[in-house]
Short mmCIF file of C-alpha atoms and ligand atoms in Angstrom, two decimals:
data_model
loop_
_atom_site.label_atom_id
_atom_site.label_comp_id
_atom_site.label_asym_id
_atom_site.label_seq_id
_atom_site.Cartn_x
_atom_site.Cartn_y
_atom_site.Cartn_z
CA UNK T 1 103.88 18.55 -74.11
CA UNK T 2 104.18 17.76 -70.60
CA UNK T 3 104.83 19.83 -68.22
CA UNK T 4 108.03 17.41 -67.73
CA UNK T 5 108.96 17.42 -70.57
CA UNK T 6 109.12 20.82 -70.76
CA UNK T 7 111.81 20.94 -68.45
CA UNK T 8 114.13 19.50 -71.16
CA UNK T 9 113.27 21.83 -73.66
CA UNK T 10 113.67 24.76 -71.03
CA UNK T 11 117.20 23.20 -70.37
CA UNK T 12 118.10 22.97 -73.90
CA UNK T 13 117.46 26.79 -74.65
CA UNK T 14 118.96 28.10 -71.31
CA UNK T 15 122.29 26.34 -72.71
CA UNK T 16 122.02 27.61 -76.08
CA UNK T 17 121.41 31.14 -74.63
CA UNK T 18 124.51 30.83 -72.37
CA UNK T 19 126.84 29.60 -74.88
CA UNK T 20 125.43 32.16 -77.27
CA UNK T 21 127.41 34.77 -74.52
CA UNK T 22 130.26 32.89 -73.95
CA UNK T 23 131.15 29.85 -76.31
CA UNK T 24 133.21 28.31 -73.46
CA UNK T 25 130.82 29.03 -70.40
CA UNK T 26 130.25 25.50 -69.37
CA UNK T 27 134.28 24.48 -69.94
CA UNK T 28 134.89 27.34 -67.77
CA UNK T 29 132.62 26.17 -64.94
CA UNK T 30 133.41 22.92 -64.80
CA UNK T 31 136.82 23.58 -63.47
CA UNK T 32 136.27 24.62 -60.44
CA UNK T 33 134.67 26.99 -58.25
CA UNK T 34 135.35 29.86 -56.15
CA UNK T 35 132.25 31.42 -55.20
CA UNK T 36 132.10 34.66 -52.31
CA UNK T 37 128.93 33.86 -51.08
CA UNK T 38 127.46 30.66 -48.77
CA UNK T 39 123.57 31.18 -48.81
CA UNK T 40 121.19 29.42 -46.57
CA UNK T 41 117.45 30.29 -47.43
CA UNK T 42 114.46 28.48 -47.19
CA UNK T 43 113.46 25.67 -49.39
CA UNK T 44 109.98 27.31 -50.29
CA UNK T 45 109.46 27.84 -54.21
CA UNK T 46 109.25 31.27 -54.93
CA UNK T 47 112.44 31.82 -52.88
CA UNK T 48 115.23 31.05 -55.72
CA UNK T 49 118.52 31.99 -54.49
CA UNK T 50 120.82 32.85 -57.47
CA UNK T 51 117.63 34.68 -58.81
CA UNK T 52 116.90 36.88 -55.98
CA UNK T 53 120.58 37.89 -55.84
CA UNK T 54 120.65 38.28 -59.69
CA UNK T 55 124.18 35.88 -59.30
CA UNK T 56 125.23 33.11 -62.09
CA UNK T 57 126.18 30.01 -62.08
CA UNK T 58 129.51 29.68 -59.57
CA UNK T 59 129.15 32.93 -57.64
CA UNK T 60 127.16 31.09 -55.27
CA UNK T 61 126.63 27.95 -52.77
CA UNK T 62 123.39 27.03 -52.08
CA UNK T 63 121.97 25.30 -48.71
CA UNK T 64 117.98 25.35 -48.45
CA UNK T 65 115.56 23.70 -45.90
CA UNK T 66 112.24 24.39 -44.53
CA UNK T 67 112.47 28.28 -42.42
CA UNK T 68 116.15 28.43 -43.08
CA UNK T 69 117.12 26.58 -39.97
CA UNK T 70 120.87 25.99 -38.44
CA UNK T 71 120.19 23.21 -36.57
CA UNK T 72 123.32 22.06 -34.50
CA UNK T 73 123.07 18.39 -35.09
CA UNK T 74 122.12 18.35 -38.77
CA UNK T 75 124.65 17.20 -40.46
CA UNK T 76 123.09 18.33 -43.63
CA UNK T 77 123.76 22.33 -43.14
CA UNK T 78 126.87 21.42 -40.73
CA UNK T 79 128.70 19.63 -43.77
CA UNK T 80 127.53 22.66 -46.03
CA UNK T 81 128.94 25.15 -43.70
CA UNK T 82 132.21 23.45 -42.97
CA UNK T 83 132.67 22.80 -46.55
CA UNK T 84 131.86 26.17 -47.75
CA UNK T 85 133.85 28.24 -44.59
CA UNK T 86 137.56 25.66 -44.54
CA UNK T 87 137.46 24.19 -48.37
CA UNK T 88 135.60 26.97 -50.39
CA UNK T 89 136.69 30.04 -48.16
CA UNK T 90 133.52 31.95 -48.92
CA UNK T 91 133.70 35.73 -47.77
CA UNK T 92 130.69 35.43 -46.66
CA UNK T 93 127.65 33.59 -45.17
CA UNK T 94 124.25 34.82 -45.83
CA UNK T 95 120.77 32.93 -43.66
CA UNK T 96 117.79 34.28 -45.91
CA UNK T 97 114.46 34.02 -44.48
CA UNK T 98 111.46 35.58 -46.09
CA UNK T 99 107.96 37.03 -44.94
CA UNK T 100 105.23 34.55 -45.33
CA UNK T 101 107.21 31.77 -44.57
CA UNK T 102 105.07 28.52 -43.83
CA UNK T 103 107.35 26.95 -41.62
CA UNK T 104 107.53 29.65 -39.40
CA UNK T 105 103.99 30.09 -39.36
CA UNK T 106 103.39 26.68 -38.53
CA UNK T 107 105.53 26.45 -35.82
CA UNK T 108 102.99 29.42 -34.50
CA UNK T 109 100.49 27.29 -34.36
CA UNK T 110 98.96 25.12 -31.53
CA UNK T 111 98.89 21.97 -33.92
CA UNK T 112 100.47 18.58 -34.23
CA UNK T 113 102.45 18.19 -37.53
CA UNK T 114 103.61 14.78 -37.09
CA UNK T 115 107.06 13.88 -38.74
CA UNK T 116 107.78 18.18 -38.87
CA UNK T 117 107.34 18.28 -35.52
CA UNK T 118 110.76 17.95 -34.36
CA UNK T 119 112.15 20.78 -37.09
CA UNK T 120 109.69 22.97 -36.28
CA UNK T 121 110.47 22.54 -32.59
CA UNK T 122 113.83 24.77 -33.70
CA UNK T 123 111.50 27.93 -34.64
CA UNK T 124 109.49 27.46 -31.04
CA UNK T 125 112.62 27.64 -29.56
CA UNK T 126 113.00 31.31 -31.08
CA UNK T 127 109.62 32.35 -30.10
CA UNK T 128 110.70 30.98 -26.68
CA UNK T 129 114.24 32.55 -26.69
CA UNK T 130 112.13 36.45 -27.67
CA UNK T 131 108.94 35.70 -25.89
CA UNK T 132 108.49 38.95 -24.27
CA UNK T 133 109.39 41.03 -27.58
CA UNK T 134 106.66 38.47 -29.41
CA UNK T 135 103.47 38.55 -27.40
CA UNK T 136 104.09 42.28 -26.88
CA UNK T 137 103.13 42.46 -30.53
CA UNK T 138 99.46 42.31 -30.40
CA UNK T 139 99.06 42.24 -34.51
CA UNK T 140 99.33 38.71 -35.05
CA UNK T 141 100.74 40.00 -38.94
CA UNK T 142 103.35 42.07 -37.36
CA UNK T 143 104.52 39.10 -34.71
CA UNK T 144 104.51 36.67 -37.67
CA UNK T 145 106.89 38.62 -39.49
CA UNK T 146 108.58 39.95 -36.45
CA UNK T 147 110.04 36.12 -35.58
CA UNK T 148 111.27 35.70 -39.28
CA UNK T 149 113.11 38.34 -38.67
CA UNK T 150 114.01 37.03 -35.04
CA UNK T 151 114.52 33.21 -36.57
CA UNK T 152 116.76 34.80 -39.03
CA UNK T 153 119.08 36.66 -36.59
CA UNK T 154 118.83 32.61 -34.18
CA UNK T 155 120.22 30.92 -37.11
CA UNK T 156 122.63 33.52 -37.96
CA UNK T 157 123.91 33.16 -34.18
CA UNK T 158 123.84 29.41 -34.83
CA UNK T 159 126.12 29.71 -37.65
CA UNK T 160 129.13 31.69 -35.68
CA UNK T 161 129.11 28.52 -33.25
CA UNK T 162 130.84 26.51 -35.28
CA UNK T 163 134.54 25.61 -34.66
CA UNK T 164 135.36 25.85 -38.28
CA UNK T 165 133.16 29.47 -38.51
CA UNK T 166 134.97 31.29 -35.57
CA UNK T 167 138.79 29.60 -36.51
CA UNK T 168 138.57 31.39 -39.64
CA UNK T 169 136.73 34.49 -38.05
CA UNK T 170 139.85 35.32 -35.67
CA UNK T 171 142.66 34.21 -38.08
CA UNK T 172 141.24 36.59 -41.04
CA UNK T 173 138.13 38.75 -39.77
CA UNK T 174 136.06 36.41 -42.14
CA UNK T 175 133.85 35.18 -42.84
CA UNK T 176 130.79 37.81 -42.39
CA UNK T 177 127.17 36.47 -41.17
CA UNK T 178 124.76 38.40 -42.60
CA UNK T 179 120.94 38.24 -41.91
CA UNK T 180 118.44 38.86 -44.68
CA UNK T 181 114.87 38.50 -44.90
CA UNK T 182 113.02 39.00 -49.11
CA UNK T 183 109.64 39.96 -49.28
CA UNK T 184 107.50 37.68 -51.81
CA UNK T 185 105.16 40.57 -52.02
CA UNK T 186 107.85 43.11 -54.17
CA UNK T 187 110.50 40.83 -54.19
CA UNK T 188 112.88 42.55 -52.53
CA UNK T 189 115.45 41.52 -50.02
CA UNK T 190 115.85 43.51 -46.94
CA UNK T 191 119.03 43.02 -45.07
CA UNK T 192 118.49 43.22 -40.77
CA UNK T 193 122.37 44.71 -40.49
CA UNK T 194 122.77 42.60 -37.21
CA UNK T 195 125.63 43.58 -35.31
CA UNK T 196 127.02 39.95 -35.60
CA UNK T 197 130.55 41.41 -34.03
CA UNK T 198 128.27 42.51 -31.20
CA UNK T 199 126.51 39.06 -30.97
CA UNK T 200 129.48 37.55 -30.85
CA UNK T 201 130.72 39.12 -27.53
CA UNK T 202 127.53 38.58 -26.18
CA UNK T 203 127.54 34.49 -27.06
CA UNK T 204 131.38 34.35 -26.72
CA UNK T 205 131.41 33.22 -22.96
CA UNK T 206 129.43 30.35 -23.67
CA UNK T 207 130.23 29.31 -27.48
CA UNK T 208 133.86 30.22 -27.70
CA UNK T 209 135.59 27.06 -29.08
CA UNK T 210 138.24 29.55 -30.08
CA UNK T 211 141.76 28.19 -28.15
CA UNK T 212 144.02 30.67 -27.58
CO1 LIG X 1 109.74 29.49 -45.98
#
């Protein structure tokens, strides 16, 4: 069999093993859903989001590109956001980046990557915004994983300057912005506890589109 093929077959025996649980799972679903949780996480194979987070089907909506980037004027993640923040009224919003990334390790390099060039430009930016932090780390392992982390906490920031974010933020204290980053090597997922209520204040001056 091809490996295609085997997709079907794969398909066929997750459903049997999920009505074999609950006779009415897929009825149920296909109401509607409610999930807590927006993630954003990088599009890179071994990252699976419900996996990693050990959620089903419905507890979770799913936004993936390459380096789990916020950029302001896609209005890919912007629609997902919006949607997920005024129509789904997630409790919270999760940006998952992960060690080894090859996004963010391409954007560390001195090369021209044609057609990625502009995304990639987002992650520079980062490097840019914690230059000092960055080239202080003279491991180049350490400084790679050092601006996932930092490219991580830039998208989270990214994420509380939408409208639709910080309406909902100072009507009901929600939703959260949480930064994670999972680790392909044990497959865990680490979470940076930013102090998004602190980042906030600090961004507030400039990226309030809050009206009193
Ligand atoms: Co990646």
């Amino acid at each position: 069999m091809e490996i295609y093929q085997q997709v079907f077959e794969n398909n066929k025996k997750w459903v049997a093993s999920k009505l074999a649980q609950d006779a009415n799972f897929f009825e149920k679903l296909a109401k509607d859903q409610r999930p807590d949780f927006l993630y954003i996480g990088c599009a890179d194979s071994r990252v699976p989001a419900n996996e990693i987070m050990g959620l089903e089907p419905g507890e979770v909506f799913v936004h993936r590109n390459i380096a789990n980037l916020v950029v302001n004027t896609d209005l890919n993640v912007q629609s997902v956001l919006n949607y997920a923040v005024v129509h789904l009224g997630v409790k919270h919003i999760i940006v998952c980046g992960h060690y080894g990334c090859g996004g963010v390790k391409a954007a560390m390099q001195p090369k021209d990557f044609g057609i990625l060039n502009p995304w990639l430009r987002n992650i520079r930016d980062v490097y840019r915004l914690h230059q000092t932090e960055l080239d202080d780390i003279s491991d180049i392992d350490q400084r790679y994983n050092r601006l996932v982390e930092l490219n991580v906490l830039e998208q989270c920031i990214n994420v509380v300057k939408l409208a639709a974010v910080q309406k909902r933020y100072y009507k009901e204290g929600a939703p959260t912005v949480h930064g994670w980053v999972y680790d392909l090597h044990n497959g865990l997922l680490k979470d940076l506890n930013l102090d998004m209520d602190a980042e906030v204040k600090r961004i507030s001056k400039i990226y309030d589109l809050h009206e009193e």
